[in-house]
CSV table of C-alpha atoms in Angstrom, one decimal:
chain,number,residue,atom,x,y,z
A,1,MET,CA,25.2,-1.7,-10.0
A,2,ARG,CA,21.8,-1.3,-8.2
A,3,SER,CA,19.3,-4.0,-8.4
A,4,LYS,CA,15.9,-3.1,-9.9
A,5,GLY,CA,13.9,-5.6,-7.8
A,6,PHE,CA,13.6,-7.2,-4.5
A,7,ASP,CA,14.0,-10.8,-5.7
A,8,GLY,CA,15.5,-13.1,-3.1
A,9,MET,CA,15.2,-10.5,-0.3
A,10,VAL,CA,13.6,-12.0,2.8
A,11,CYS,CA,11.6,-8.9,3.8
A,12,SER,CA,7.8,-8.6,4.0
A,13,ILE,CA,8.0,-4.9,3.4
A,14,ALA,CA,10.0,-5.3,0.2
A,15,GLY,CA,7.6,-8.0,-0.9
A,16,VAL,CA,4.6,-5.6,-0.6
A,17,MET,CA,6.6,-2.8,-2.3
A,18,ALA,CA,7.4,-5.2,-5.2
A,19,ALA,CA,3.8,-6.2,-5.6
A,20,LEU,CA,2.8,-2.5,-5.7
A,21,GLY,CA,5.5,-1.7,-8.2
A,22,ASP,CA,6.0,2.0,-7.6
A,23,ARG,CA,4.3,5.2,-6.5
A,24,TRP,CA,1.7,4.9,-9.3
A,25,GLY,CA,0.7,1.5,-8.0
A,26,VAL,CA,0.0,3.0,-4.6
A,27,LEU,CA,-2.1,5.7,-6.1
A,28,ILE,CA,-4.0,3.2,-8.2
A,29,LEU,CA,-4.7,1.2,-5.1
A,30,ARG,CA,-5.8,4.5,-3.3
A,31,ASP,CA,-8.3,5.1,-6.1
A,32,LEU,CA,-9.6,1.5,-6.0
A,33,VAL,CA,-10.1,1.9,-2.2
A,34,VAL,CA,-12.1,5.1,-2.9
A,35,GLY,CA,-14.3,3.1,-5.2
A,36,LEU,CA,-13.1,4.0,-8.7
A,37,ARG,CA,-13.1,1.0,-11.0
A,38,ARG,CA,-12.8,2.1,-14.6
A,39,TYR,CA,-9.7,2.9,-16.6
A,40,ASP,CA,-10.9,6.4,-17.5
A,41,GLU,CA,-11.7,7.1,-13.8
A,42,LEU,CA,-8.3,5.9,-12.7
A,43,ARG,CA,-6.6,8.0,-15.4
A,44,GLN,CA,-8.6,11.2,-14.5
A,45,SER,CA,-8.0,10.8,-10.8
A,46,SER,CA,-4.2,10.4,-11.0
A,47,GLY,CA,-3.2,12.2,-14.1
A,48,ILE,CA,-1.1,9.2,-15.1
A,49,THR,CA,-0.3,8.6,-18.7
A,50,ASN,CA,-2.2,5.8,-20.6
A,51,ALA,CA,1.0,3.8,-21.1
A,52,THR,CA,2.0,4.0,-17.4
A,53,LEU,CA,-1.6,3.2,-16.2
A,54,SER,CA,-1.8,0.2,-18.5
A,55,ASP,CA,1.5,-1.1,-17.3
A,56,ARG,CA,0.8,-0.6,-13.6
A,57,LEU,CA,-2.6,-2.2,-13.8
A,58,LYS,CA,-1.0,-5.3,-15.5
A,59,HIS,CA,1.6,-5.3,-12.8
A,60,LEU,CA,-1.0,-5.2,-10.0
A,61,GLU,CA,-3.0,-7.9,-11.7
A,62,THR,CA,0.1,-10.1,-12.1
A,63,ASN,CA,0.9,-9.7,-8.5
A,64,GLY,CA,-2.6,-10.7,-7.4
A,65,LEU,CA,-3.7,-7.3,-6.0
A,66,VAL,CA,-6.2,-6.4,-8.7
A,67,GLU,CA,-8.6,-8.4,-10.8
A,68,ARG,CA,-9.8,-7.2,-14.2
A,69,ARG,CA,-13.4,-7.8,-15.1
A,70,ARG,CA,-15.2,-7.1,-18.4
A,71,TYR,CA,-18.3,-4.8,-18.0
A,72,GLN,CA,-18.9,-4.1,-21.7
A,73,MET,CA,-18.6,-6.2,-24.8
A,74,ASN,CA,-18.6,-3.8,-27.8
A,75,PRO,CA,-16.3,-2.0,-27.5
A,76,GLU,CA,-14.7,-4.3,-24.9
A,77,ARG,CA,-14.2,-2.4,-21.6
A,78,PHE,CA,-12.9,-3.6,-18.2
A,79,GLU,CA,-13.1,-2.5,-14.7
A,80,TYR,CA,-10.6,-3.2,-12.0
A,81,LEU,CA,-11.4,-4.5,-8.5
A,82,LEU,CA,-9.3,-5.3,-5.5
A,83,THR,CA,-8.7,-8.9,-4.8
A,84,PRO,CA,-8.6,-10.2,-1.2
A,85,SER,CA,-4.8,-9.7,-1.2
A,86,GLY,CA,-5.3,-6.2,-2.6
A,87,LYS,CA,-7.8,-5.4,0.2
A,88,GLU,CA,-5.1,-6.5,2.7
A,89,VAL,CA,-2.5,-4.1,1.1
A,90,ALA,CA,-5.2,-1.4,0.9
A,91,ALA,CA,-5.2,-1.3,4.7
A,92,LEU,CA,-2.1,0.9,4.2
A,93,MET,CA,-4.1,3.7,2.7
A,94,PRO,CA,-5.6,5.1,6.0
A,95,VAL,CA,-2.2,4.8,7.6
A,96,LEU,CA,-0.4,6.7,4.9
A,97,ALA,CA,-3.2,9.3,4.7
A,98,GLN,CA,-3.2,9.9,8.5
A,99,ILE,CA,0.6,10.2,8.6
A,100,GLY,CA,0.5,12.6,5.7
A,101,ASP,CA,-2.2,14.6,7.5
A,102,LYS,CA,-0.1,14.7,10.7
A,103,LEU,CA,2.9,15.9,8.8
A,104,GLU,CA,0.7,18.4,6.8
A,105,VAL,CA,2.2,17.3,3.5
A,106,THR,CA,-0.7,18.4,1.3
A,107,GLY,CA,-0.7,22.0,2.2
A,108,ALA,CA,-4.5,21.7,2.8
A,109,SER,CA,-5.9,23.3,5.9
A,110,ALA,CA,-7.5,20.0,6.9
A,111,PRO,CA,-7.3,16.3,5.9
A,112,PRO,CA,-8.5,15.8,2.4
A,113,MET,CA,-10.0,12.4,3.2
A,114,THR,CA,-11.1,10.7,6.4
A,115,PHE,CA,-11.7,7.1,6.9
A,116,VAL,CA,-14.8,5.9,8.6
A,117,ASN,CA,-16.5,2.7,9.7
A,118,ARG,CA,-19.0,2.0,6.9
A,119,ASN,CA,-21.5,0.6,9.4
A,120,THR,CA,-21.3,3.3,12.1
A,121,GLY,CA,-19.9,6.4,10.3
A,122,ALA,CA,-17.4,6.8,13.1
A,123,GLU,CA,-13.9,7.9,12.1
A,124,VAL,CA,-11.3,5.1,12.1
A,125,ARG,CA,-7.8,5.8,13.3
A,126,TRP,CA,-4.8,3.4,13.0
A,127,THR,CA,-2.8,2.4,16.0
A,128,PHE,CA,-0.6,-0.4,17.3
A,129,ILE,CA,-2.2,-2.7,19.9
A,130,ASP,CA,-0.3,-4.7,22.4
A,131,GLN,CA,-1.8,-8.2,21.9
A,132,ALA,CA,-1.3,-9.2,25.6
A,133,THR,CA,-2.9,-6.2,27.2
A,134,GLY,CA,-5.1,-4.7,24.4
A,135,GLU,CA,-3.5,-1.3,25.1
A,136,PRO,CA,-2.3,1.1,22.4
A,137,VAL,CA,1.4,1.2,21.8
A,138,SER,CA,3.2,4.3,20.6
A,139,ALA,CA,5.7,4.2,17.7
A,140,ASP,CA,8.4,5.0,20.2
A,141,ASP,CA,7.6,1.9,22.1
A,142,LEU,CA,7.8,-0.5,19.1
A,143,ALA,CA,10.7,-2.9,18.8
A,144,ILE,CA,11.5,-5.3,16.1
A,145,LYS,CA,12.7,-8.8,16.8
A,146,GLU,CA,13.7,-11.8,14.7
A,147,GLY,CA,10.8,-13.8,13.3
A,148,PRO,CA,10.7,-17.4,12.5
A,149,GLY,CA,11.4,-16.8,8.8
A,150,ALA,CA,14.5,-14.6,9.4
A,151,ASP,CA,17.5,-15.2,7.3
A,152,ASP,CA,21.2,-14.1,8.0
A,153,LEU,CA,20.6,-10.7,6.5
A,154,VAL,CA,17.6,-10.0,8.6
A,155,ARG,CA,19.5,-11.1,11.7
A,156,TRP,CA,22.4,-8.9,10.7
A,157,ARG,CA,20.1,-5.9,10.1
A,158,LEU,CA,18.4,-6.4,13.5
A,159,SER,CA,21.8,-6.8,15.4
A,160,GLN,CA,23.2,-3.6,13.8
A,161,GLY,CA,20.1,-1.7,14.7
A,162,GLU,CA,20.3,-3.0,18.3
A,163,GLN,CA,24.0,-2.0,18.5
A,164,HIS,CA,23.2,1.6,17.4
A,165,ARG,CA,20.3,1.8,19.9
A,166,ARG,CA,22.7,0.8,22.7
A,167,GLN,CA,25.2,3.5,21.7
A,168,THR,CA,22.6,6.3,22.0
């Protein structure tokens, strides 16, 4: 039987995925990054059903990524804003978009969105930076090693990966 959650898994990636919930959570976060705030805007942007949108917004709020704020009393209406934690997770949006653009997954002739520095207007690109040299690092040059919070499963996963790399 497959588990429905990531409870008890010592993995930062699984933790973020659990906080997001599913693909709809990612798209809601995308829309919040774009600047949409209101329920109807989120619904129109994604084409998500009312029941699913309501559920995912509650999930994102429960997980501390989104905050609900009333903007109208009668009838009562709310808008949704990224929390500081939500803004941290939202840093994934340009990475996902730029990878999608590189892989040409949209079928569009050019990137549908670009990410720019709000202060300068210059395009922003994601990259890995070597903290010792300040130089960019390619994905091929990345390695993963055990961190201080690693458990037995993390250590096993890393050792298996290392064994496979040595075999190739």
